[in-house]
mmCIF file of C-alpha atoms in Angstrom:
data_model
loop_
_atom_site.group_PDB
_atom_site.id
_atom_site.type_symbol
_atom_site.label_atom_id
_atom_site.label_comp_id
_atom_site.label_asym_id
_atom_site.label_seq_id
_atom_site.Cartn_x
_atom_site.Cartn_y
_atom_site.Cartn_z
ATOM 1 C CA MET A 1 222.037 28.102 307.263
ATOM 2 C CA THR A 2 218.420 29.404 308.602
ATOM 3 C CA ALA A 3 216.915 30.204 312.577
ATOM 4 C CA ILE A 4 214.444 27.443 312.258
ATOM 5 C CA TYR A 5 217.096 24.668 311.195
ATOM 6 C CA LYS A 6 219.346 25.942 313.821
ATOM 7 C CA ARG A 7 216.667 25.526 316.157
ATOM 8 C CA ILE A 8 215.965 22.184 315.213
ATOM 9 C CA LEU A 9 219.888 21.648 314.879
ATOM 10 C CA GLU A 10 219.637 22.126 318.592
ATOM 11 C CA LYS A 11 217.177 20.363 319.583
ATOM 12 C CA LYS A 12 218.531 17.051 317.494
ATOM 13 C CA ILE A 13 221.953 17.324 319.065
ATOM 14 C CA GLU A 14 220.255 17.679 322.156
ATOM 15 C CA SER A 15 218.578 14.700 321.637
ATOM 16 C CA GLY A 16 221.505 12.631 320.592
ATOM 17 C CA LYS A 17 219.578 11.432 317.671
ATOM 18 C CA ASP A 18 220.883 11.142 314.553
ATOM 19 C CA TRP A 19 218.757 12.669 311.202
ATOM 20 C CA ASP A 20 217.296 8.688 310.111
ATOM 21 C CA LEU A 21 216.307 8.053 313.411
ATOM 22 C CA ILE A 22 214.353 11.825 313.997
ATOM 23 C CA ALA A 23 212.991 11.144 310.268
ATOM 24 C CA ALA A 24 211.960 7.309 311.147
ATOM 25 C CA GLU A 25 209.876 8.592 314.479
ATOM 26 C CA ALA A 26 208.269 11.317 313.054
ATOM 27 C CA ARG A 27 207.049 9.411 309.942
ATOM 28 C CA ILE A 28 208.914 12.241 307.328
ATOM 29 C CA LYS A 29 210.952 11.373 304.607
ATOM 30 C CA VAL A 30 214.666 12.828 305.061
ATOM 31 C CA ALA A 31 215.411 16.089 303.199
ATOM 32 C CA SER A 32 217.900 17.883 301.395
ATOM 33 C CA TRP A 33 216.893 20.324 304.636
ATOM 34 C CA MET A 34 218.566 18.672 307.520
ATOM 35 C CA THR A 35 221.911 19.182 305.833
ATOM 36 C CA GLY A 36 221.194 22.870 306.309
ATOM 37 C CA ILE A 37 221.303 24.030 302.791
ATOM 38 C CA PRO A 38 219.588 27.764 303.394
ATOM 39 C CA THR A 39 217.121 27.811 300.887
ATOM 40 C CA MET A 40 215.369 24.741 301.988
ATOM 41 C CA THR A 41 212.847 24.614 305.213
ATOM 42 C CA PRO A 42 210.844 21.955 306.210
ATOM 43 C CA SER A 43 207.237 22.321 305.706
ATOM 44 C CA ASP A 44 204.504 23.527 308.858
ATOM 45 C CA LYS A 45 203.756 20.055 308.813
ATOM 46 C CA ASP A 46 207.278 18.418 308.951
ATOM 47 C CA LEU A 47 207.828 21.011 311.862
ATOM 48 C CA ARG A 48 204.087 19.605 313.855
ATOM 49 C CA LYS A 49 205.989 16.084 313.040
ATOM 50 C CA LEU A 50 209.113 16.971 314.704
ATOM 51 C CA ALA A 51 208.197 18.876 317.495
ATOM 52 C CA PRO A 52 207.338 16.014 319.726
ATOM 53 C CA VAL A 53 210.513 13.762 318.683
ATOM 54 C CA LEU A 54 212.810 16.496 319.930
ATOM 55 C CA ASN A 55 210.904 16.974 322.838
ATOM 56 C CA THR A 56 209.526 20.205 322.538
ATOM 57 C CA THR A 57 206.808 22.710 320.612
ATOM 58 C CA TYR A 58 206.031 23.609 317.238
ATOM 59 C CA GLN A 59 206.078 27.150 318.344
ATOM 60 C CA TYR A 60 209.334 26.915 319.037
ATOM 61 C CA LEU A 61 210.773 25.418 315.957
ATOM 62 C CA LYS A 62 208.657 27.808 314.069
ATOM 63 C CA TYR A 63 209.512 30.964 315.891
ATOM 64 C CA GLY A 64 212.022 30.430 318.527
ATOM 65 C CA ARG A 65 208.916 30.837 321.333
ATOM 66 C CA GLU A 66 207.344 27.926 323.525
#
């Protein structure tokens, strides 16, 4: 599990939303990285779309800092 995935998962749990809803609100496709596969990571474009849906910033999701 990558650090980026761990941060996304943390924010997902806080939000109480499932992957389908998060993907729909972020207007991205449900992707294999959402299963935690360590070799798969979301693109920067997807991270930028996910951040507001998860009530956080791109910098937090990508680097672990606000």
